Amino acid sequence: MRDQATSEHPTSEHRRFDAEVGRLLEIVTHSLYSNRDIFLRELIANAADACERRRFAAISEQGLLPDGGFAVELLPDKEAGTVSILDNGLGMNREELAANLGTVAASGSGRFLEQFKAQDRPAEADLSQIGQFGVGFYSAFMVADRVTVDSRRASEAEGWRWQSSGTESYSLEPGGEAPAAGGTRVTLHLKEDARDYLEPFRLKQLVKTHCEHIGIKIEMPDEDGKKETVNQAAPLWRRPASEVTEEQYRAFYRDTARAFDAPWRSLHWKAEGAIEYTGLLFVPSERPPTVFHPDRRSQIRLYVKQVFIADDCQAIIPPYLRFLQGVVDCEDLPLNVSRELLQTSPVLTKIKSGLVKRVLRGLGKAAGDDKEGYERFWEAFGPILKEGLYEDAGQRRELLELARFRSSTQEGLTALKDYIARMKEGQDAIYTLSGTELERLSSSPHLEGFRARGIEVLYLTDPVDEFWTAAIVDYEGKPFRSVTRGQSDLDRFDGKEQEEESEETPAGDSSASALLAAIRLALGGKVKEVRVSKRLAESPACLVAGESDIDLNLERLLRSHGQVHEASTRILEVNAKHPLLQTMSRQIASGAKAGAIEDSAWLLFELARVMEGEAVSDPAAFSQRLTRVMGRAVGASPPQPE
Ligand code: ADP
Ligand code: MG
């Protein structure tokens, strides 16, 4: 049949899917995922998007609007075993069909695929978020073993049929049954086990749960074959906040964000002043899958006087608020606003700054009203919000108030203002320790001296922390200071007794300097300096960064991204009160062999590296030295040559 068409129409052809689409289809067609209902929402969302795009195009192109207004129709056909989704939107021509339904333009698909590779049973993988990756169309193959897309670009004469059974290829040919005035008909040839979607009541119920707030009316034939509108199709955000119920907000959020969680917070307001606009924004309660994608796309849909304009408009929301979902509808922009104008419009700049203030204020209030909810929010979105600390100097103060941290002395999360309130007498800095694993941080030797003196240290566990701590000087006049960098000033907190006591220790000044000299001599250029530590209490040694050097964790981070290759030389600090070091001192004083001192010095250095989570610098030499030292400890004599 298809081959015949090919010979009749030289323009007919079979094409292979893009490799990524092929793999995606493999997953989707073999999916045993139980919540297949989502296919309908994806296809209706596409149909509604096409209508919105046609409405927008009609502003600059006369006569492009369809007669009788926009609508999406759902047409079940029991006899044929098909469901069609018909729209009078912008439609697609041949090139667009091939580009949109044959290749994966959106960068999210690679990540979508990755998500499944890692899973044990990809067949049962949760596909509910497929739409958020920009590949929602393919969800049709969860319920259909063949999909036909008939489309005609509005104002073009020729219609095209795209068809595929979801394996390697699809066909493209002229003709098909697209609406005469432009638009698209997607026909699903339902799988045997998906025939319940032929029941009109089932479809209606799905529209109610998933598409109630899509801004285009959705119609179905009633018993007498008359068209019946089955959704609200009214822009919820235009209603006064006092008339909208929690349930309606939630349904709207789910429809527009294609999410299944409930929003943690909704912000709905109408700004009436120099610039008039309505905002309906949601803070999700769960982290959307693509929020850490490097394109940092905004999720807010921008409307002008109820006409959809763009859904990726950077100009209304800064990237550090990209986790927000929702709608901004503006009265003060021309409808024929161009892409370029969107980037530079002073109206949008004003809206943006109003929006940012409102959102941050809203979050501040939420932090007070719902501490637990706020902590969950912070776990999910804190790392994104913190990008604002170095990107938006104007909001730094507010963002620092919103920030939460784990700390060496507190359970759960703490705010900076509470840290300040707990600061020790005479403490003039906010101490921080950065690293990727919380577990390792809390057992870091760098903390010992702080812990011994009851001084709190904040843990910085997100990569973004390295950037804002470099950009921000202080909070409330207190600078942020890394405990792994520079000279420790911890002795300022020590009382008289401790000082006296320390003078009595056998590792007095002269013996300490002999010890440091011996270690320095042994390690040579491996370390920048060897000095007595004030930050250690239990561990014998640790590595620190010099005052003007790059912090240990940042260097590790950059190395893992291949941005620096050479590790910089560090300062070795030793705990002069530690029995190990005191014994070394005595050995030096009694003129022990240089080899024994050298072994100990090297082992101390390697030990300090290991505590930092680094590998030993010279594994072969390390094991020889360790063997020798252990041998001495257990009294074994070294092997004699035969
Ligand atoms: P997304 O909607 O996130 O872009 P989809 O996989 O759902 O991803 O759709 C891919 C593309 O196919 C859409 O961006 C759109 O250009 C096109 N498309 C899908 N359905 C329709 C339709 N009914 N009318 C016009 N274009 C459509
Ligand atoms: Mg889509």
XYZ file of C-alpha atoms in Angstrom, residues 140-591:
452
model
C 1.648 8.212 21.893
C 3.486 4.940 21.304
C 2.701 3.758 24.803
C -0.895 3.197 23.746
C -0.730 2.994 19.947
C 1.059 0.551 17.681
C 0.679 2.955 14.794
C 0.398 6.749 14.794
C -0.725 8.834 11.849
C -0.181 12.590 11.840
C -2.020 14.464 9.110
C -1.041 18.092 9.050
C -1.466 21.162 6.947
C 0.390 24.349 7.696
C -2.106 27.227 8.017
C -2.274 29.206 4.737
C -0.512 26.448 2.772
C -2.367 24.378 0.202
C -0.773 20.980 0.565
C -1.335 18.593 3.428
C 1.072 15.882 4.570
C 0.813 12.505 6.235
C 3.462 11.329 8.681
C 3.099 7.758 9.794
C 5.051 5.370 11.970
C 4.683 2.230 13.993
C 7.357 3.391 16.392
C 10.184 1.227 15.105
C 13.182 2.556 13.176
C 11.433 4.615 10.560
C 8.502 6.761 9.569
C 6.907 7.614 6.232
C 6.063 11.011 4.800
C 3.665 11.473 1.936
C 1.382 14.149 0.557
C -2.334 14.020 1.290
C -3.981 12.772 4.448
C -6.951 14.147 6.335
C -5.673 17.349 7.901
C -8.249 20.136 8.417
C -8.702 22.068 5.175
C -8.073 25.434 6.799
C -4.869 24.273 8.464
C -4.160 22.237 11.547
C -3.317 18.717 12.594
C -5.058 15.393 13.099
C -3.152 12.868 15.176
C -4.682 9.406 14.884
C -3.737 6.684 17.348
C -4.291 3.104 16.256
C -4.708 1.750 19.747
C -2.909 -1.299 21.009
C -5.129 -4.243 21.901
C -4.681 -3.579 25.620
C -5.410 0.143 25.308
C -8.897 -0.067 23.867
C -10.453 1.402 26.999
C -9.405 4.796 25.642
C -12.190 4.380 23.077
C -14.758 4.989 25.815
C -15.904 8.616 25.691
C -16.434 8.776 29.452
C -12.842 7.624 30.005
C -11.504 10.349 27.719
C -13.698 12.943 29.381
C -12.421 11.936 32.779
C -8.826 12.219 31.559
C -9.453 15.702 30.224
C -10.900 16.669 33.601
C -7.879 15.416 35.505
C -5.095 16.442 33.139
C -6.282 19.185 30.815
C -8.942 21.130 32.680
C -6.987 24.369 32.483
C -5.545 24.197 29.027
C -6.473 27.544 27.520
C -8.133 26.179 24.378
C -11.541 24.518 24.430
C -11.525 20.744 24.105
C -14.562 19.249 22.380
C -16.022 15.774 22.087
C -19.146 14.530 20.318
C -22.017 13.835 22.750
C -24.539 10.976 22.323
C -26.323 12.836 19.528
C -23.071 13.623 17.763
C -23.228 17.297 18.795
C -20.004 18.968 19.918
C -19.653 19.365 23.647
C -16.914 21.344 25.387
C -15.368 19.188 28.097
C -12.940 21.548 29.835
C -13.034 25.006 31.388
C -10.843 26.647 28.736
C -10.786 29.885 30.729
C -7.513 31.419 31.821
C -7.553 30.780 35.545
C -5.046 33.534 36.222
C -7.487 36.212 35.059
C -9.849 35.392 37.897
C -9.408 37.213 41.201
C -7.298 35.179 43.627
C -10.141 35.228 46.146
C -12.311 33.191 43.778
C -9.818 30.457 43.024
C -9.680 27.359 45.209
C -6.553 25.456 46.259
C -7.804 22.514 44.220
C -8.051 24.668 41.083
C -4.545 26.021 41.569
C -3.235 22.526 41.917
C -5.038 21.314 38.788
C -3.792 24.315 36.833
C -0.263 23.723 38.010
C -0.398 20.092 36.997
C -1.806 20.896 33.577
C 0.702 23.587 32.733
C 3.799 22.166 34.398
C 2.947 18.584 33.339
C 3.817 17.627 36.836
C 2.266 15.243 39.299
C 3.241 16.854 42.547
C 1.239 19.566 44.242
C 2.755 23.034 44.244
C 4.332 23.808 47.592
C 3.387 27.476 47.264
C 1.246 29.480 44.842
C 1.658 33.206 44.246
C -1.164 34.919 42.429
C -1.345 38.671 42.085
C -2.307 41.487 39.800
C 0.103 44.381 39.540
C -1.610 47.662 38.835
C 0.628 50.650 38.636
C 2.977 51.967 36.019
C 2.873 48.497 34.486
C -0.076 46.197 34.529
C 0.329 42.457 34.618
C -0.932 39.327 36.278
C 1.337 36.699 37.745
C 0.411 33.192 38.759
C 3.545 31.403 39.882
C 4.115 28.091 41.583
C 6.948 26.725 43.639
C 6.941 22.974 42.978
C 7.277 20.634 45.907
C 9.540 18.307 43.951
C 12.572 19.062 41.856
C 11.711 18.889 38.142
C 14.053 16.595 36.213
C 15.597 19.164 33.894
C 16.125 21.980 36.354
C 19.906 21.430 36.510
C 20.283 21.316 32.762
C 22.968 23.735 31.558
C 20.534 25.663 29.340
C 18.937 27.009 32.554
C 15.652 27.576 30.763
C 12.838 29.448 32.415
C 9.508 27.631 32.729
C 7.251 30.661 32.872
C 4.732 31.094 30.069
C 4.505 34.697 28.935
C 1.177 35.988 27.621
C 0.280 39.411 26.315
C -3.408 40.218 26.794
C -4.116 36.468 27.026
C -2.212 35.648 23.840
C 0.576 33.161 24.396
C 3.939 34.667 23.414
C 6.789 32.505 24.664
C 7.603 29.823 27.191
C 11.338 30.339 27.444
C 11.568 34.017 28.097
C 14.745 34.801 30.077
C 13.755 38.427 30.253
C 10.977 37.937 32.807
C 12.672 35.631 35.226
C 16.345 35.286 36.194
C 17.892 31.817 35.796
C 18.225 31.362 39.539
C 14.409 31.268 39.764
C 14.019 28.798 36.908
C 12.387 26.241 39.176
C 9.221 28.355 39.218
C 6.292 27.323 37.057
C 3.383 29.432 35.935
C 2.148 32.295 33.864
C 2.760 36.009 33.467
C 0.156 37.889 31.464
C 1.095 41.438 30.563
C -1.163 44.260 29.411
C 1.499 46.765 28.405
C 3.307 45.079 25.558
C 2.298 45.218 21.912
C 0.840 41.923 20.722
C 3.251 41.775 17.831
C 6.223 41.861 20.155
C 9.273 40.404 18.464
C 11.830 37.986 19.890
C 14.414 40.757 19.904
C 12.125 43.117 21.730
C 11.464 40.409 24.304
C 15.149 40.493 25.220
C 15.377 44.236 25.610
C 11.906 45.491 26.519
C 12.008 47.868 29.479
C 8.484 46.735 30.339
C 9.742 43.200 30.856
C 12.718 44.436 32.850
C 10.314 46.149 35.232
C 8.089 43.095 35.443
C 11.115 40.974 36.162
C 12.274 43.079 39.047
C 8.760 43.197 40.513
C 8.473 39.479 40.149
C 11.811 38.726 41.778
C 10.949 40.908 44.772
C 7.592 39.260 45.162
C 8.935 35.742 44.899
C 11.759 36.338 47.376
C 9.383 38.013 49.784
C 6.975 35.098 49.353
C 9.726 32.616 50.093
C 10.789 34.571 53.156
C 7.248 34.470 54.446
C 6.915 30.779 53.658
C 10.140 30.101 55.563
C 8.505 31.599 58.632
C 5.075 29.949 58.203
C 6.195 26.464 57.323
C 9.660 25.676 58.563
C 9.588 22.022 57.565
C 8.192 22.756 54.124
C 10.823 25.408 53.655
C 13.598 22.972 54.517
C 12.289 20.548 51.917
C 12.121 23.417 49.452
C 15.692 24.337 50.295
C 16.943 20.788 49.820
C 15.350 20.722 46.372
C 16.046 24.224 45.108
C 18.612 25.829 47.397
C 21.520 25.108 45.041
C 19.665 26.938 42.256
C 18.596 29.873 44.366
C 22.199 30.301 45.535
C 23.248 31.051 41.951
C 21.547 34.383 42.549
C 24.065 35.204 45.257
C 26.711 35.941 42.655
C 24.480 36.725 39.694
C 22.173 39.253 41.251
C 24.050 41.577 43.549
C 20.861 43.600 44.093
C 19.134 40.695 45.837
C 22.135 39.408 47.752
C 20.876 40.510 51.090
C 17.462 38.840 50.625
C 19.035 35.703 49.251
C 21.450 35.439 52.174
C 18.460 35.676 54.502
C 16.804 32.830 52.621
C 19.901 30.617 52.574
C 20.104 27.598 54.857
C 23.125 25.564 55.878
C 24.097 22.412 57.644
C 26.450 23.031 60.494
C 28.914 21.336 62.792
C 26.860 22.009 65.903
C 23.207 22.037 64.800
C 20.730 19.388 63.777
C 19.071 20.085 60.442
C 19.409 23.382 58.623
C 20.292 26.760 60.011
C 19.946 30.343 58.808
C 22.818 32.814 58.893
C 21.096 35.063 61.352
C 20.832 32.176 63.803
C 24.494 31.371 63.273
C 25.374 34.967 64.082
C 23.293 34.786 67.226
C 25.262 31.733 68.364
C 28.700 33.191 67.616
C 31.305 33.068 70.392
C 32.451 36.136 72.224
C 35.085 37.788 70.042
C 34.249 35.738 66.929
C 34.296 38.023 63.920
C 33.871 35.625 61.003
C 31.458 33.015 59.717
C 33.513 29.841 59.485
C 32.863 27.465 56.618
C 34.124 24.100 55.469
C 33.417 22.948 51.947
C 33.313 19.521 50.412
C 30.955 17.285 48.540
C 30.125 14.717 51.178
C 28.515 15.746 54.397
C 29.769 12.628 56.200
C 33.350 13.377 55.403
C 33.017 17.022 56.371
C 31.821 16.270 59.844
C 34.874 14.084 60.490
C 37.366 16.478 58.929
C 40.500 17.176 61.006
C 40.070 20.853 60.147
C 37.110 20.979 62.488
C 38.839 19.614 65.539
C 40.117 22.882 66.919
C 36.769 24.555 66.307
C 34.898 21.745 67.932
C 37.214 21.769 70.936
C 36.439 25.465 71.422
C 32.710 25.127 70.754
C 32.832 27.231 67.608
C 30.267 26.464 64.941
C 31.328 25.820 61.343
C 28.907 25.861 58.399
C 29.185 23.100 55.826
C 29.137 24.111 52.175
C 28.269 21.070 50.126
C 27.103 22.462 46.772
C 29.528 23.291 43.959
C 27.829 26.675 43.625
C 29.038 27.571 47.127
C 32.570 28.001 45.809
C 31.390 30.761 43.518
C 29.295 32.871 45.767
C 31.691 32.667 48.681
C 34.303 34.081 46.333
C 31.976 36.941 45.344
C 30.460 37.819 48.686
C 32.463 39.550 51.297
C 30.266 39.338 54.327
C 26.901 38.905 55.995
C 26.034 41.552 58.585
C 29.648 42.661 58.583
C 30.925 39.147 59.275
C 33.162 37.767 56.516
C 32.931 34.159 55.392
C 36.149 32.353 56.205
C 37.137 28.874 55.076
C 38.634 26.759 57.835
C 40.944 25.049 55.366
C 42.628 28.222 54.305
C 45.213 30.555 55.782
C 46.431 30.827 59.357
C 43.955 29.806 61.941
C 43.277 32.478 64.529
C 41.706 30.026 66.912
C 44.060 30.801 69.792
C 42.188 34.084 70.218
C 39.460 32.037 71.836
C 41.721 30.330 74.309
C 41.723 31.323 77.926
C 44.885 31.966 79.989
C 45.011 28.475 81.476
C 45.279 26.790 78.139
C 48.114 29.031 77.094
C 50.060 28.312 80.230
C 49.373 24.655 79.858
C 50.630 24.678 76.325
C 53.882 26.258 77.391
C 54.478 23.389 79.720
C 54.204 20.795 76.995
C 57.428 19.030 76.122
C 57.074 20.298 72.537
C 58.250 23.716 73.569
C 59.462 26.309 71.105
C 62.929 25.006 70.357
C 62.038 21.367 70.041
C 59.043 22.315 67.848
C 61.252 24.267 65.496
C 63.691 21.354 65.235
C 60.743 19.054 64.451
C 59.370 21.401 61.779
C 62.818 21.733 60.216
C 63.243 17.952 60.065
C 59.842 17.467 58.417
C 60.552 20.273 55.977
C 63.847 18.701 55.069
C 62.225 15.306 54.508
C 59.354 16.571 52.345
C 61.309 19.083 50.310
C 59.159 20.780 47.666
C 56.135 18.573 48.368
C 54.719 21.185 50.701
C 54.877 24.916 50.748
C 55.462 25.187 54.435
C 55.350 23.127 57.589
C 53.944 24.768 60.689
C 52.361 24.048 64.045
C 48.600 23.886 63.825
C 46.043 25.575 66.000
C 43.148 23.910 64.289
C 43.945 20.308 65.205
C 42.982 18.553 68.406
C 43.050 14.795 67.776
C 44.609 14.289 64.363
C 48.393 14.479 63.961
C 48.442 16.597 60.769
C 46.388 18.242 58.056
C 46.827 20.132 54.810
C 45.671 23.719 54.413
C 45.666 26.269 51.621
C 47.755 29.410 51.860
C 45.957 32.711 52.416
C 46.040 33.613 48.727
C 45.745 30.059 47.378
C 42.740 28.378 45.920
C 40.717 26.496 48.541
C 41.132 22.715 48.687
C 37.599 21.820 47.697
C 37.409 24.282 44.820
C 40.602 22.883 43.396
C 39.238 19.359 43.620
C 36.080 20.533 41.876
C 37.977 22.220 39.066
C 40.247 19.216 38.671
C 37.246 16.900 38.325
C 36.001 19.129 35.495
C 39.418 19.127 33.857
C 39.798 22.869 34.401
C 43.009 22.655 36.360
C 45.492 19.835 36.018
C 48.256 20.585 38.494
C 47.459 20.299 42.153
C 48.903 23.253 44.008
C 51.339 22.752 46.865
C 49.781 22.986 50.291
C 50.861 23.865 53.775
C 51.292 20.943 56.162
C 50.136 21.724 59.649
C 51.122 19.400 62.447
C 49.616 18.925 65.865
C 52.588 19.495 68.164
C 50.660 18.129 71.160
C 49.960 14.827 69.482
C 51.926 11.899 71.037
C 53.207 10.958 67.596
C 54.779 14.357 67.040
C 56.087 14.506 70.565
C 57.806 11.167 70.106
C 59.287 12.425 66.855
C 60.600 15.475 68.722
C 62.258 13.283 71.302
C 63.772 11.102 68.599
C 65.254 14.183 66.941
C 66.570 15.473 70.264
C 68.243 12.119 70.971
C 69.816 12.065 67.508
